[in-house]
Coordinates of C-alpha atoms in Angstrom, one line a residue:
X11 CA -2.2 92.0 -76.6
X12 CA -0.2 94.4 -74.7
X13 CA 2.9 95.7 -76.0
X14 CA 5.6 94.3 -73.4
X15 CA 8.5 95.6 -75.6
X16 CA 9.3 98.0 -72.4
X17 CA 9.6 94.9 -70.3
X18 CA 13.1 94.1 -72.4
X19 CA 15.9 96.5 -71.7
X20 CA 17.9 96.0 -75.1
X21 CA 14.7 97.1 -77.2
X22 CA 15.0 99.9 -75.9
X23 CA 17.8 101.3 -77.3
X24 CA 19.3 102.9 -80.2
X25 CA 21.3 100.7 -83.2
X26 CA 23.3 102.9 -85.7
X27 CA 20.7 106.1 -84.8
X28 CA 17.7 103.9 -85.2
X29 CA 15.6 102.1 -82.6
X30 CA 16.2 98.5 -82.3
X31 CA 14.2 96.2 -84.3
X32 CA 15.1 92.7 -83.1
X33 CA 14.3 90.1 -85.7
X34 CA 16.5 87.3 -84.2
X35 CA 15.2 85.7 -82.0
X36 CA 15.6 82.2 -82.9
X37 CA 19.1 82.5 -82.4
X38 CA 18.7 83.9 -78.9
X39 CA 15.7 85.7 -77.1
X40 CA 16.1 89.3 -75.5
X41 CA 15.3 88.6 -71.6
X42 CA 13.1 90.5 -69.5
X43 CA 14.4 92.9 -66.5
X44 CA 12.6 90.6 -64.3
X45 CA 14.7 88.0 -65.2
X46 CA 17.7 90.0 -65.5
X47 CA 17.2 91.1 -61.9
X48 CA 16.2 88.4 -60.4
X49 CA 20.1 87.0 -61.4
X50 CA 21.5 90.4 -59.9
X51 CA 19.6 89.8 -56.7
X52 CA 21.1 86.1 -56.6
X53 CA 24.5 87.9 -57.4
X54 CA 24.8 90.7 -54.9
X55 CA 23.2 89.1 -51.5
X56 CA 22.8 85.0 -51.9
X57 CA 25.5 84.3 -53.9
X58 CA 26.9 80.4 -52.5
X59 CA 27.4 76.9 -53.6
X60 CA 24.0 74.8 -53.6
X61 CA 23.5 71.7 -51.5
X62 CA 26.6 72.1 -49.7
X63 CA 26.4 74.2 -46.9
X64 CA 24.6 74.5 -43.8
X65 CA 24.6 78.8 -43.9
X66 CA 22.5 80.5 -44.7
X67 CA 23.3 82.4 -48.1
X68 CA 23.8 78.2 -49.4
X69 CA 20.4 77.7 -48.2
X70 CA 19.1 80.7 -50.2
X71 CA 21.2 79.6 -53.2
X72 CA 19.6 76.3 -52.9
X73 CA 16.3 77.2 -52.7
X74 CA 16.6 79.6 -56.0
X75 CA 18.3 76.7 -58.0
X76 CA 15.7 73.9 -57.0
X77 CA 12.3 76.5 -57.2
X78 CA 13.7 77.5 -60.8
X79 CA 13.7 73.5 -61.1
X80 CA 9.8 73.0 -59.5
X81 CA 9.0 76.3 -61.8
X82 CA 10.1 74.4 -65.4
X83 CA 8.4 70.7 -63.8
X84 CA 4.7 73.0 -63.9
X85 CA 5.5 75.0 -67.2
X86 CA 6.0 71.7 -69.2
X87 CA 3.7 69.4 -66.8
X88 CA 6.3 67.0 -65.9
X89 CA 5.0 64.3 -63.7
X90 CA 7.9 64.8 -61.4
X91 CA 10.9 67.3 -60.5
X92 CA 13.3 64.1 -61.0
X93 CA 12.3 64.3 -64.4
X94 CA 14.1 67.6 -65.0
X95 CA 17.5 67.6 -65.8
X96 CA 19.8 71.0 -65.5
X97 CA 22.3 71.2 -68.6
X98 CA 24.0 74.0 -70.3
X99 CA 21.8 73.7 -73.2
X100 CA 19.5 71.6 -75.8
X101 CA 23.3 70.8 -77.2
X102 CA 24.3 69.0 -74.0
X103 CA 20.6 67.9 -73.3
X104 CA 20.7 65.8 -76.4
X105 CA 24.6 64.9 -76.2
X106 CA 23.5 63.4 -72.7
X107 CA 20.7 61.4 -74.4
X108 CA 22.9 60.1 -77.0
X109 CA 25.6 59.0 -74.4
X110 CA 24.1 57.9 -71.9
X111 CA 20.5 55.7 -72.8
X112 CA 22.0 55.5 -76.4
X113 CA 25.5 54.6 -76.4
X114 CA 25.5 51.7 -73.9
X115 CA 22.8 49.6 -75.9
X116 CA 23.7 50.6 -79.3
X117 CA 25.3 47.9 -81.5
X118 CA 26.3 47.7 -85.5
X119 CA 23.1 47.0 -87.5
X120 CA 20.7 49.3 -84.9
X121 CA 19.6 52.2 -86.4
X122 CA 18.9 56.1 -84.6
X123 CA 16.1 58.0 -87.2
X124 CA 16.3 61.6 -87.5
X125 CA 14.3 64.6 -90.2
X126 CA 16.1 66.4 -93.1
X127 CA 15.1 69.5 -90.7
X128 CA 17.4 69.1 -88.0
X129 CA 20.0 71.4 -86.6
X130 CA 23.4 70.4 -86.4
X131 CA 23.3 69.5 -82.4
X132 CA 20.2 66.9 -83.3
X133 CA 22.4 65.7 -86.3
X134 CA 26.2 65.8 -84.9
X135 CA 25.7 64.1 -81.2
X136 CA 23.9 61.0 -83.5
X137 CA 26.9 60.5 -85.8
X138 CA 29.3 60.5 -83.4
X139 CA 27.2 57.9 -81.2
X140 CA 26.9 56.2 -84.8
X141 CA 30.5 56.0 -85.1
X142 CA 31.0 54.6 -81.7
X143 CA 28.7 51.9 -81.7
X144 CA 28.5 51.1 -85.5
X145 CA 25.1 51.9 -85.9
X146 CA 23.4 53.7 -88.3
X147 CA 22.0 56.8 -89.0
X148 CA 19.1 56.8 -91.1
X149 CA 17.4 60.8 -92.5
X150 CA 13.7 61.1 -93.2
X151 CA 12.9 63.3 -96.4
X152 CA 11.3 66.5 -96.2
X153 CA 9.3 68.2 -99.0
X154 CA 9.9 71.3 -101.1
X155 CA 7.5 73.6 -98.6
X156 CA 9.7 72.0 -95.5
X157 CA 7.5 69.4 -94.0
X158 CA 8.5 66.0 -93.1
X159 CA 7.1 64.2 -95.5
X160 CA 5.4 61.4 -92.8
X161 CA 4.7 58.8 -94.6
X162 CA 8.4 58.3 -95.6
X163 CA 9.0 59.2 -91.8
X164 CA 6.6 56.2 -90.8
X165 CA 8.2 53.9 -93.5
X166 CA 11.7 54.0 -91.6
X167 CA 10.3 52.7 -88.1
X168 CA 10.9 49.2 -87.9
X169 CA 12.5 47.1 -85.5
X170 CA 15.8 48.4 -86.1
X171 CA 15.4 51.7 -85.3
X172 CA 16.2 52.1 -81.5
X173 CA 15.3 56.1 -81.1
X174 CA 13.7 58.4 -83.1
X175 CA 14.6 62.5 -82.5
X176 CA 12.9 64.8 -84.0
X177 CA 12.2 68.8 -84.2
X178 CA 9.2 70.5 -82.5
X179 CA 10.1 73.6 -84.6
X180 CA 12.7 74.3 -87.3
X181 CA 15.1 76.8 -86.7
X182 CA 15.4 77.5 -90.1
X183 CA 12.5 77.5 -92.0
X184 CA 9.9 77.6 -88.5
X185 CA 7.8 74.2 -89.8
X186 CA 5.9 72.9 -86.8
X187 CA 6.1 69.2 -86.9
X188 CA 3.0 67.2 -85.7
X189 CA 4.9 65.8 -82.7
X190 CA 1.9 64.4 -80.8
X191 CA 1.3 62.1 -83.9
X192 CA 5.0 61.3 -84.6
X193 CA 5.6 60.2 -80.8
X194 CA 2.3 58.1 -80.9
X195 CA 3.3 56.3 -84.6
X196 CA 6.6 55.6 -83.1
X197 CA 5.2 54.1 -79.8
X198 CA 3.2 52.0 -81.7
X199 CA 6.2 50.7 -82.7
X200 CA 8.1 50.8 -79.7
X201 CA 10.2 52.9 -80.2
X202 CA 11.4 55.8 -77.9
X203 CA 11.5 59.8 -79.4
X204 CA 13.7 62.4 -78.4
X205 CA 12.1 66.1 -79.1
X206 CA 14.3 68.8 -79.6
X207 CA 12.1 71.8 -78.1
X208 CA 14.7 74.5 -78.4
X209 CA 12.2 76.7 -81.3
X210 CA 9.3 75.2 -79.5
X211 CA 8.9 76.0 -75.8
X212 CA 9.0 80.3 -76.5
X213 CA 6.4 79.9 -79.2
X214 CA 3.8 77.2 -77.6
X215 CA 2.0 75.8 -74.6
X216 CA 4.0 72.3 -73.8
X217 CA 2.3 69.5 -71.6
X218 CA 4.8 66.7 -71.2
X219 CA 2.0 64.3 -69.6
X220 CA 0.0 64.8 -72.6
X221 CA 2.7 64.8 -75.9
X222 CA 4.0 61.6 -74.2
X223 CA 7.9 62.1 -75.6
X224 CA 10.3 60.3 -73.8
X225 CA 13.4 63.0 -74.2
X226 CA 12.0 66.4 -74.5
X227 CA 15.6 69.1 -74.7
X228 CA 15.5 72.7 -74.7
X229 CA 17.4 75.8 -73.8
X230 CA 17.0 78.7 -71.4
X231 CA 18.4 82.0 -73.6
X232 CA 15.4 80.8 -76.6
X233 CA 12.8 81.6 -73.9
X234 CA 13.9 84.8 -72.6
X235 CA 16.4 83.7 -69.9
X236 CA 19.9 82.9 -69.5
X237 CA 22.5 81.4 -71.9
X238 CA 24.1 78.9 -70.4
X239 CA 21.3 77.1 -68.9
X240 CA 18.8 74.3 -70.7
X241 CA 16.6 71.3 -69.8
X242 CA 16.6 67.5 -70.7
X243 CA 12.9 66.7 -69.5
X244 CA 13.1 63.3 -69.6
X245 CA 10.2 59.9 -68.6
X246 CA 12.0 59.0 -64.7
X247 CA 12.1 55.2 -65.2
X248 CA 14.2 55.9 -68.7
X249 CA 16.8 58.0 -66.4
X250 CA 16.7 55.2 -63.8
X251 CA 18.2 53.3 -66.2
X252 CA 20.4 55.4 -67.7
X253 CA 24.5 55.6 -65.9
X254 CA 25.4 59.2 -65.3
X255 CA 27.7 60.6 -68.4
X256 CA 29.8 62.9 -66.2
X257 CA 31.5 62.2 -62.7
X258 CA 32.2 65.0 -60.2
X259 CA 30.9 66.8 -57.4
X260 CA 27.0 66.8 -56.3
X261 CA 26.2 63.5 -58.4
X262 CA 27.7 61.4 -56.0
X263 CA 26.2 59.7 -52.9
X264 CA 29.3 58.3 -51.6
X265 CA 32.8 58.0 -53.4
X266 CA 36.0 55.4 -52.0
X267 CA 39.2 54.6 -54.3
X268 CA 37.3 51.3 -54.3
X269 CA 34.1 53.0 -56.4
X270 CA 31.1 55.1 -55.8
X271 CA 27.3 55.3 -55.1
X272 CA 25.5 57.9 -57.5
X273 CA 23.2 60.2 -56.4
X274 CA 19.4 60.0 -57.1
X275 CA 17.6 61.4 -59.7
X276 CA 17.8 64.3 -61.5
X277 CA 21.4 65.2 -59.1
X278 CA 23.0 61.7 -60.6
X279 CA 23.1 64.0 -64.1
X280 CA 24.3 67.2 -63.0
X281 CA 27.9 66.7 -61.3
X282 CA 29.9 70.1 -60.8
X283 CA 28.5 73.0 -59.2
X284 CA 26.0 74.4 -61.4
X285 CA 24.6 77.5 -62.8
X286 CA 22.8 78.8 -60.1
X287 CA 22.5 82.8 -61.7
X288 CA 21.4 81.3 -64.8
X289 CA 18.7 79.0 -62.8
X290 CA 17.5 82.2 -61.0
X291 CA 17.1 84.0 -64.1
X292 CA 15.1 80.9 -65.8
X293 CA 12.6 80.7 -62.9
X294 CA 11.9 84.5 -63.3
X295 CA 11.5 84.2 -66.9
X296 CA 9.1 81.0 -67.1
X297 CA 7.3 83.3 -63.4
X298 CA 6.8 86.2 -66.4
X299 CA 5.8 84.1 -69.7
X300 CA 3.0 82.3 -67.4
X301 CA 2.0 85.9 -66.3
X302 CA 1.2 86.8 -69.8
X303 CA -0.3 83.1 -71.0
X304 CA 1.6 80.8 -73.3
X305 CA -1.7 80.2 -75.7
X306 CA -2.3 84.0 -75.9
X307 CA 1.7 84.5 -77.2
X308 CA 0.9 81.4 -79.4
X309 CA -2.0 83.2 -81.0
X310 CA -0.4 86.7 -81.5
X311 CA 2.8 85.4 -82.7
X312 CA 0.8 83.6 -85.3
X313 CA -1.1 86.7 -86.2
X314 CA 2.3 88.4 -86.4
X315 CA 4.0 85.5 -88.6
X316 CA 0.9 86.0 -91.2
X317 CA 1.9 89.8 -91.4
X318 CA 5.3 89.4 -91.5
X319 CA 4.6 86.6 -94.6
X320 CA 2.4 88.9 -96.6
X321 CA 4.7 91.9 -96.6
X322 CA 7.7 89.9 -97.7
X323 CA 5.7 88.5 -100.7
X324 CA 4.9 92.1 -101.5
X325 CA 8.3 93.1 -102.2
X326 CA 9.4 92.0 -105.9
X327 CA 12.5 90.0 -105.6
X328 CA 11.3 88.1 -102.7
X329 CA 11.8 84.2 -102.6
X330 CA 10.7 82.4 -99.7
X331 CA 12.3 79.6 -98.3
X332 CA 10.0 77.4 -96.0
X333 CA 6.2 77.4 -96.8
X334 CA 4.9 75.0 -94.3
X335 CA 1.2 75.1 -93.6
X336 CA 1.6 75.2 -89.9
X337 CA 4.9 77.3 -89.4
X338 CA 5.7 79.7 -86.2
X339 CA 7.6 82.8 -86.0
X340 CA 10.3 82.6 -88.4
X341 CA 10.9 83.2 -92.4
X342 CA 13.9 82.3 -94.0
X343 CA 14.3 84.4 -97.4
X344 CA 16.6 85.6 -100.4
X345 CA 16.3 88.8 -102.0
X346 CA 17.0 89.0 -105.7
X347 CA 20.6 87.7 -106.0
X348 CA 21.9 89.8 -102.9
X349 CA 24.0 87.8 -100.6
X350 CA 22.1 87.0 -97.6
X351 CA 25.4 88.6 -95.7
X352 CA 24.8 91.7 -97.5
X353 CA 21.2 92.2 -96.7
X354 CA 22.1 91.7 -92.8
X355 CA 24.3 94.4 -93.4
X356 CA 22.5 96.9 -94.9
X357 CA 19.8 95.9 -92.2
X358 CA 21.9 96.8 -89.4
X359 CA 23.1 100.1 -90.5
X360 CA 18.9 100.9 -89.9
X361 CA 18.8 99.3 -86.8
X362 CA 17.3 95.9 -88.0
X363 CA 18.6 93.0 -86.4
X364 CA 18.1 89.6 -88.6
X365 CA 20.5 86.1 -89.1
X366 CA 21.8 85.4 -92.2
X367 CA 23.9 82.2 -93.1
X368 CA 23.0 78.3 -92.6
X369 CA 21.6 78.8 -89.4
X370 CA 23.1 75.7 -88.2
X371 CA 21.4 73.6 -90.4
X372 CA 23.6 73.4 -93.5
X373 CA 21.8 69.9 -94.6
X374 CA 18.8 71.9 -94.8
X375 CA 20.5 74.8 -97.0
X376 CA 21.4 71.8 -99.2
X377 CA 18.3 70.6 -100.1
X378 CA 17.4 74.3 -101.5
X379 CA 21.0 74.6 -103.0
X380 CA 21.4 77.8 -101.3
X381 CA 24.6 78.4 -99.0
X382 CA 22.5 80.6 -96.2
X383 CA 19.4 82.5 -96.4
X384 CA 18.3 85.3 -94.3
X385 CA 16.2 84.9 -91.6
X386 CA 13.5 87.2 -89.7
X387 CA 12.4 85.2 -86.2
X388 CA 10.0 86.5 -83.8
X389 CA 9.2 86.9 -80.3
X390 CA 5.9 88.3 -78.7
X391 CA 7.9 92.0 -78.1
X392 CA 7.7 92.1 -81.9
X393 CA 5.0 93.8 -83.2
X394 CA 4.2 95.8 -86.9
X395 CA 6.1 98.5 -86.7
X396 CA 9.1 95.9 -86.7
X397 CA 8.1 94.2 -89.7
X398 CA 7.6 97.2 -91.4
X399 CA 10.9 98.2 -90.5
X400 CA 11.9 95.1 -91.6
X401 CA 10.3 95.9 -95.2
X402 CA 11.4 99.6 -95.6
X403 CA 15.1 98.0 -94.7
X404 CA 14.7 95.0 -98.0
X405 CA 13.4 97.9 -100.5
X406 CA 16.1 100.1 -99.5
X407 CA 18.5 97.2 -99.9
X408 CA 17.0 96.1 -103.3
X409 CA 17.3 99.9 -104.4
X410 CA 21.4 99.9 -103.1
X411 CA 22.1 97.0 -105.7
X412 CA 19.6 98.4 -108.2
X413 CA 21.8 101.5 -108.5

C-alpha cells in the first residue's frame, strides 16, 4: 500500500527534534490537506448561512453542506439522505437517540442493554435517560481477553429490554464486536440496536443496508475530518417517529405563538445554523478514503496491528491489556510498574505521540483493576518505522526506571 503519510500535514513535522510518530489516533485522526483545504476554500470565497438565502455564496454554502450529506448516505449505503443526521458528534448522536425515540416511551420496569466495553458517551446518555424515566440499565459481561461474552449478552434480551447499544470497536482495548450477529439476535427479539461506530467507520467498510442497525453514531475528526462534526445514521420510519430534541432555526416549517410545524426529515434534527466548514471538510475526507478503498486500509491496518502486537510482546515487561481474537488498530498496555503517564512522557520527549489514562472508559479500567493504561492506536499513515519508534521509545523508557 502506498505510503500516504505526505498526504497529512502534521506528520510532517518535527516533535521535540524528532519526526512525528502519531500513535493516537483513536482519540482523534490527523486529516488530510484535501480535507483541510477543501474547509479553507469554503472559508475564504462561499462562506454563508445554508438554506436561507437566495445569493449566491448561500447557494454554494448549501450545496457543500448537503453534497458532504449525499457523500456520508453512499460511504455507509444508507437507503436515503433523510436517514443522515448532522450532529456535533457520536456524543450528541447517541444523546439524541436516548432523548428523543428513548425517553418519550421509556417507563419504570423497561430496561436499555449495554457491554462492559462501552465509552462513557454510550454509558452516561443511558443513565441519565434511566434516571428520567425509571428504567433500568442493565451491563452485559465481557471476558478477560475483552470480548462480550454473547451468550450472557443474548441471555439479557427479553421483553423488557427496549434498546440494545452496543460498540462496533472498543476504544480502549480495539475488540471488534460481531455486530451483524448481535443486531440480528436482537431483532429476533424485537428489539431495536444502537451502534456506536465512532472506532469503526476509519478502520472498516460499513453497509448500513446490509448490518441492518437501527441507530448507527459516529464522528467526523476519528475519520480524518473535522471535530465538531458527526453522524446519527438512523432507519427513516424510526426518525418519523421520533419529536425533534432541539427547537430553533432551520428545523421548523412554520412557527406562530400558537405552536409550530417541524420540518421534514433529516432538517426536523438539526435546528441552528450548522457546521458548514466542518461538513466541507467531511465530504473531502470520505471523497479521499474512497480514493484509496476502505477494504484495502482494512487489510493493511490489520497487517500493521499484528506487527505492532508482536513487537510489544518482545519487550520484557510488557503486559497487554485487550487480547481479543478479532481486534483493529489499537493496543492498550503497561510497562513494568511505570505509570502509564510516565511512559507518555518519556514518549513525547522522542517524538512519539500515544494516550495514556482511562480512555474514557473507566468501567473498562475497572474490570482489569488498573487506573489507565497506555494506548498505541493506528491509522493507515502509520507504517513500521512508527512502531519501531514506538519500541525504541518503551526500551528507553524501561532503561530510565531501570537506572
Amino acid at each position: 500500500m502506498t505510503d500516504y503519510r505526505a498526504d497529512f500535514p502534521a506528520l510532517t513535522q518535527n516533535i521535540n527534534g524528532h519526526p512525528l510518530v502519531y500513535l493516537d489516533s483513536a482519540a482523534s485522526s490527523q486529516q488530510p490537506a484535501v480535507s483541510i483545504d477543501a474547509m479553507t476554500e469554503y472559508q475564504r470565497y462561499s462562506h454563508a448561512n445554508v438554506h436561507r438565502g437566495v445569493h449566491t455564496l448561500s447557494h454554494r454554502a448549501t450545496d457543500i453542506y448537503e453534497g458532504a450529506r449525499d457523500a456520508v448516505k453512499a460511504f455507509i449505503n444508507a437507503r436515503s439522505r433523510s436517514e443522515i443526521v448532522y450532529t456535533s458528534g457520536t456524543t450528541e448522536a447517541i444523546n439524541l437517540v436516548a432523548q428523543s425515540y428513548a425517553r418519550p416511551d421509556l417507563q419504570a420496569g423497561d430496561r436499555i442493554v449495554i457491554s462492559h466495553l462501552e465509552h462513557h458517551s454510550n454509558i452516561v446518555p443511558w443513565q441519565m435517560v434511566c434516571e428520567q424515566t425509571g428504567a433500568e440499565l442493565v451491563v452485559a459481561p465481557i471476558n478477560e481477553r475483552g470480548e462480550v461474552i454473547l451468550e450472557q449478552l443474548y441471555a439479557l434480551l427479553d421483553e423488557r429490554v427496549k434498546l440494545l447499544a452496543i460498540s462496533y470497536v472498543s476504544n480502549a482495548l480495539g475488540t471488534v464486536n460481531p455486530v451483524q450477529e448481535i443486531i440480528a439476535e436482537a431483532h429476533r427479539r424485537e428489539i431495536p440496536v444502537l451502534i456506536d461506530g465512532a472506532q469503526a467507520v476509519p478502520h472498516v467498510a460499513l453497509d448500513m443496508q446490509a448490518l441492518d442497525a437501527d441507530f448507527f453514531a459516529f464522528s467526523g475528526h476519528k475519520m480524518f475530518a473535522p471535530t465538531g462534526i458527526g453522524i446519527l445514521y438512523a432507519k427513516e420510519r424510526l426518525l418519523e417517529k421520533m419529536p425533534p430534541w432541539k427547537g430553533g432555526g432551520d428545523m421548523i416549517l412554520e412557527v406562530s405563538f400558537d405552536g409550530t410545524s417541524y420540518n421534514e426529515l433529516p432538517y426536523k434534527f438539526e435546528a441552528g445554523t450548522p457546521n458548514i466548514a466542518a461538513a466541507a471538510g467531511l465530504g473531502a475526507s470520505i471523497s479521499y478514503l474512497q480514493s484509496i478503498g476502505m477494504q484495502r486500509i482494512a487489510e493493511y491496518e490489520a497487517r500493521l496491528l499484528d506487527y505492532m502486537t508482536t513487537a510489544l510482546q518482545d519487550i520484557e515487561g510488557i503486559r497487554l491489556i485487550g487480547t481479543a481474537a478479532n481486534k483493529a488498530s489499537v493496543q492498550s498496555f503497561l510497562l513494568d510498574d511505570i505509570h502509564p503517564h510516565d511512559l507518555g512522557t518519556i514518549l513525547d520527549h522522542q517524538g512519539v505521540a500515544i494516550r495514556t489514562g482511562h480512555h474514557c472508559a473507566m468501567p473498562v479500567m475497572q474490570l482489569y483493576g488498573i487506573p489507565g493504561t497506555a494506548r498505541a492506536s493506528l491509522g493507515f499513515y502509520n507504517n513500521q518505522d512508527d512502531i519501531d519508534r514506538l519500541a525504541e521509545g518503551l526500551l528507553k523508557a524501561r532503561e530510565m526506571f531501570a537506572g
